[in-house]
């Protein structure tokens, strides 16, 4: 889309915590595509290859400076497990956690109604509501919480997540 301008031209992009120049296939094509932008903003901890192309580079808070939810599904035999990563230091210099940047930008663009939270804990509580887990619980259970359950061999009841519901060694979808 960046190169063709279809269905419409994209003129600006904000890249947060990612380095598409190196992490996406065909780096040269990605560089050409990003070069078509009128404005490229990168928010990251490092001066990455993508950040080097940016018009504006914003310092992002590191994982040691921000609150995050961490799901460790694969670390505990496939049983869903959730922890709350807590900051150990306040953000240094002028770095911001990603959530603060996005909430501030939304507010300045007139989208406060879609980002009504004053801090990340309130937002995380909102997003966790369907699970019944709260930030207060995660703070109290400093090691985290198991949630949900794992059902093995689901394919015996529903089949696989393919059009035929069977194992596909050849994918007509990918064709």
mmCIF file of C-alpha atoms in Angstrom:
data_model
loop_
_atom_site.group_PDB
_atom_site.id
_atom_site.type_symbol
_atom_site.label_atom_id
_atom_site.label_comp_id
_atom_site.label_asym_id
_atom_site.label_seq_id
_atom_site.Cartn_x
_atom_site.Cartn_y
_atom_site.Cartn_z
ATOM 1 C CA UNK A 1 0.000 0.000 0.000
ATOM 2 C CA UNK A 2 2.838 2.405 0.827
ATOM 3 C CA UNK A 3 4.444 1.839 -2.559
ATOM 4 C CA UNK A 4 1.312 1.705 -4.696
ATOM 5 C CA UNK A 5 -0.795 4.292 -2.888
ATOM 6 C CA UNK A 6 -3.815 2.025 -3.360
ATOM 7 C CA UNK A 7 -6.526 2.003 -2.211
ATOM 8 C CA UNK A 8 -5.326 5.376 -0.895
ATOM 9 C CA UNK A 9 -1.952 6.903 -0.065
ATOM 10 C CA UNK A 10 -0.572 6.546 3.440
ATOM 11 C CA UNK A 11 1.344 9.694 4.294
ATOM 12 C CA UNK A 12 2.448 9.130 7.878
ATOM 13 C CA UNK A 13 3.281 6.244 10.162
ATOM 14 C CA UNK A 14 4.131 5.795 13.818
ATOM 15 C CA UNK A 15 6.255 2.742 14.597
ATOM 16 C CA UNK A 16 6.290 1.768 18.254
ATOM 17 C CA UNK A 17 8.573 -0.910 19.660
ATOM 18 C CA UNK A 18 9.298 -2.463 16.295
ATOM 19 C CA UNK A 19 11.970 -2.445 13.643
ATOM 20 C CA UNK A 20 10.238 -3.356 10.366
ATOM 21 C CA UNK A 21 13.344 -2.603 8.283
ATOM 22 C CA UNK A 22 15.045 -5.602 9.889
ATOM 23 C CA UNK A 23 12.130 -7.716 11.116
ATOM 24 C CA UNK A 24 10.061 -7.761 7.922
ATOM 25 C CA UNK A 25 10.988 -9.728 4.826
ATOM 26 C CA UNK A 26 12.621 -7.878 1.936
ATOM 27 C CA UNK A 27 14.353 -5.067 3.832
ATOM 28 C CA UNK A 28 15.090 -3.086 0.684
ATOM 29 C CA UNK A 29 11.402 -2.996 -0.245
ATOM 30 C CA UNK A 30 10.481 -1.975 3.310
ATOM 31 C CA UNK A 31 13.027 0.862 3.137
ATOM 32 C CA UNK A 32 11.582 2.044 -0.184
ATOM 33 C CA UNK A 33 8.060 1.903 1.248
ATOM 34 C CA UNK A 34 8.975 3.847 4.399
ATOM 35 C CA UNK A 35 10.804 6.339 2.209
ATOM 36 C CA UNK A 36 7.478 7.173 0.510
ATOM 37 C CA UNK A 37 6.039 8.533 3.757
ATOM 38 C CA UNK A 38 5.861 12.265 4.371
ATOM 39 C CA UNK A 39 6.298 11.635 8.112
ATOM 40 C CA UNK A 40 7.820 8.674 9.920
ATOM 41 C CA UNK A 41 7.850 8.693 13.727
ATOM 42 C CA UNK A 42 9.592 5.913 15.661
ATOM 43 C CA UNK A 43 9.243 5.358 19.399
ATOM 44 C CA UNK A 44 11.832 2.882 20.638
ATOM 45 C CA UNK A 45 14.599 2.196 23.149
ATOM 46 C CA UNK A 46 17.231 1.917 20.441
ATOM 47 C CA UNK A 47 18.371 3.759 17.350
ATOM 48 C CA UNK A 48 17.296 0.908 15.082
ATOM 49 C CA UNK A 49 17.531 0.774 11.299
ATOM 50 C CA UNK A 50 13.917 1.968 11.150
ATOM 51 C CA UNK A 51 14.591 4.764 13.658
ATOM 52 C CA UNK A 52 17.517 5.940 11.504
ATOM 53 C CA UNK A 53 14.995 6.609 8.706
ATOM 54 C CA UNK A 54 12.582 8.494 10.974
ATOM 55 C CA UNK A 55 11.803 12.191 10.876
ATOM 56 C CA UNK A 56 11.191 12.069 14.630
ATOM 57 C CA UNK A 57 12.553 9.542 17.139
ATOM 58 C CA UNK A 58 10.871 9.424 20.546
ATOM 59 C CA UNK A 59 12.480 7.720 23.535
ATOM 60 C CA UNK A 60 10.386 4.833 24.836
ATOM 61 C CA UNK A 61 10.448 3.664 28.437
ATOM 62 C CA UNK A 62 12.107 0.285 28.919
ATOM 63 C CA UNK A 63 10.399 -2.717 30.503
ATOM 64 C CA UNK A 64 12.030 -1.681 33.792
ATOM 65 C CA UNK A 65 10.221 1.676 33.697
ATOM 66 C CA UNK A 66 6.637 0.675 32.881
ATOM 67 C CA UNK A 67 3.697 -1.451 33.981
ATOM 68 C CA UNK A 68 2.785 -4.297 31.616
ATOM 69 C CA UNK A 69 0.668 -7.407 31.531
ATOM 70 C CA UNK A 70 2.694 -10.510 30.749
ATOM 71 C CA UNK A 71 1.062 -13.720 29.636
ATOM 72 C CA UNK A 72 3.231 -16.785 29.981
ATOM 73 C CA UNK A 73 1.034 -19.327 28.230
ATOM 74 C CA UNK A 74 3.826 -21.514 26.889
ATOM 75 C CA UNK A 75 6.042 -21.309 29.951
ATOM 76 C CA UNK A 76 3.628 -23.280 32.147
ATOM 77 C CA UNK A 77 2.778 -26.362 30.076
ATOM 78 C CA UNK A 78 0.239 -24.433 28.033
ATOM 79 C CA UNK A 79 -1.813 -23.357 31.054
ATOM 80 C CA UNK A 80 -2.733 -19.659 30.760
ATOM 81 C CA UNK A 81 -0.729 -17.632 33.290
ATOM 82 C CA UNK A 82 -0.810 -13.875 33.796
ATOM 83 C CA UNK A 83 1.567 -11.601 35.678
ATOM 84 C CA UNK A 84 1.842 -7.878 36.185
ATOM 85 C CA UNK A 85 5.256 -6.447 35.430
ATOM 86 C CA UNK A 86 5.810 -3.488 37.714
ATOM 87 C CA UNK A 87 8.296 -0.689 37.113
ATOM 88 C CA UNK A 88 11.428 -0.741 39.245
ATOM 89 C CA UNK A 89 12.388 2.861 38.389
ATOM 90 C CA UNK A 90 10.519 5.881 37.081
ATOM 91 C CA UNK A 91 11.012 6.544 33.355
ATOM 92 C CA UNK A 92 14.379 8.189 32.867
ATOM 93 C CA UNK A 93 15.045 11.419 31.002
ATOM 94 C CA UNK A 94 12.187 12.142 28.631
ATOM 95 C CA UNK A 95 11.085 8.576 27.891
ATOM 96 C CA UNK A 96 7.423 7.626 28.094
ATOM 97 C CA UNK A 97 5.716 4.257 28.304
ATOM 98 C CA UNK A 98 3.953 3.440 25.028
ATOM 99 C CA UNK A 99 0.501 3.677 26.643
ATOM 100 C CA UNK A 100 1.150 7.278 27.729
ATOM 101 C CA UNK A 101 2.153 8.283 24.215
ATOM 102 C CA UNK A 102 -0.968 6.717 22.658
ATOM 103 C CA UNK A 103 -3.325 8.098 25.324
ATOM 104 C CA UNK A 104 -1.844 11.599 24.953
ATOM 105 C CA UNK A 105 -2.009 11.467 21.155
ATOM 106 C CA UNK A 106 -5.620 10.274 21.242
ATOM 107 C CA UNK A 107 -6.542 13.098 23.602
ATOM 108 C CA UNK A 108 -4.873 15.760 21.484
ATOM 109 C CA UNK A 109 -6.653 14.421 18.398
ATOM 110 C CA UNK A 110 -10.059 14.636 20.123
ATOM 111 C CA UNK A 111 -10.516 10.905 20.796
ATOM 112 C CA UNK A 112 -10.659 11.097 24.611
ATOM 113 C CA UNK A 113 -13.930 9.168 24.667
ATOM 114 C CA UNK A 114 -12.105 6.113 23.288
ATOM 115 C CA UNK A 115 -9.190 6.489 25.735
ATOM 116 C CA UNK A 116 -10.904 7.628 28.958
ATOM 117 C CA UNK A 117 -8.300 6.203 31.351
ATOM 118 C CA UNK A 118 -5.906 8.373 33.311
ATOM 119 C CA UNK A 119 -3.305 5.657 33.760
ATOM 120 C CA UNK A 120 -2.378 2.214 32.509
ATOM 121 C CA UNK A 121 -3.766 0.396 35.546
ATOM 122 C CA UNK A 122 -7.271 1.752 34.892
ATOM 123 C CA UNK A 123 -6.997 0.750 31.223
ATOM 124 C CA UNK A 124 -5.739 -2.731 32.091
ATOM 125 C CA UNK A 125 -8.583 -3.200 34.577
ATOM 126 C CA UNK A 126 -11.028 -2.298 31.799
ATOM 127 C CA UNK A 127 -9.477 -4.769 29.358
ATOM 128 C CA UNK A 128 -9.312 -7.515 32.004
ATOM 129 C CA UNK A 129 -13.006 -7.180 32.989
ATOM 130 C CA UNK A 130 -14.203 -10.156 30.882
ATOM 131 C CA UNK A 131 -11.626 -12.395 32.589
ATOM 132 C CA UNK A 132 -12.710 -11.479 36.123
ATOM 133 C CA UNK A 133 -9.068 -10.697 36.985
ATOM 134 C CA UNK A 134 -8.203 -7.264 38.372
ATOM 135 C CA UNK A 135 -4.992 -5.308 38.632
ATOM 136 C CA UNK A 136 -5.478 -5.348 42.416
ATOM 137 C CA UNK A 137 -5.387 -9.170 42.351
ATOM 138 C CA UNK A 138 -2.274 -9.187 40.184
ATOM 139 C CA UNK A 139 -0.565 -6.728 42.533
ATOM 140 C CA UNK A 140 -1.416 -8.899 45.531
ATOM 141 C CA UNK A 141 -0.358 -12.121 43.800
ATOM 142 C CA UNK A 142 3.095 -10.896 42.919
ATOM 143 C CA UNK A 143 3.973 -14.185 41.230
ATOM 144 C CA UNK A 144 0.904 -13.961 38.977
ATOM 145 C CA UNK A 145 -2.231 -16.052 38.449
ATOM 146 C CA UNK A 146 -3.247 -19.088 36.483
ATOM 147 C CA UNK A 147 -6.498 -18.493 34.626
ATOM 148 C CA UNK A 148 -8.682 -20.620 32.427
ATOM 149 C CA UNK A 149 -7.859 -24.174 31.596
ATOM 150 C CA UNK A 150 -6.363 -26.149 28.797
ATOM 151 C CA UNK A 151 -8.307 -28.742 26.897
ATOM 152 C CA UNK A 152 -6.111 -31.164 25.029
ATOM 153 C CA UNK A 153 -7.071 -32.876 21.758
ATOM 154 C CA UNK A 154 -9.751 -30.295 20.876
ATOM 155 C CA UNK A 155 -9.344 -31.370 17.265
ATOM 156 C CA UNK A 156 -11.205 -34.603 18.096
ATOM 157 C CA UNK A 157 -14.370 -32.525 18.649
ATOM 158 C CA UNK A 158 -13.947 -29.593 16.237
ATOM 159 C CA UNK A 159 -11.307 -30.665 13.796
ATOM 160 C CA UNK A 160 -8.378 -28.436 12.937
ATOM 161 C CA UNK A 161 -8.589 -24.733 12.136
ATOM 162 C CA UNK A 162 -8.459 -25.350 8.394
ATOM 163 C CA UNK A 163 -11.204 -25.148 5.748
ATOM 164 C CA UNK A 164 -11.399 -28.957 5.602
ATOM 165 C CA UNK A 165 -11.096 -29.298 9.421
ATOM 166 C CA UNK A 166 -8.338 -31.848 8.720
ATOM 167 C CA UNK A 167 -4.564 -31.622 8.835
ATOM 168 C CA UNK A 168 -3.507 -29.988 5.581
ATOM 169 C CA UNK A 169 -0.096 -30.861 4.200
ATOM 170 C CA UNK A 170 -0.898 -28.704 1.181
ATOM 171 C CA UNK A 171 -2.846 -25.498 1.691
ATOM 172 C CA UNK A 172 -5.156 -24.320 -1.067
ATOM 173 C CA UNK A 173 -5.593 -21.109 0.950
ATOM 174 C CA UNK A 174 -1.860 -20.395 0.757
ATOM 175 C CA UNK A 175 -1.791 -21.273 -2.942
#
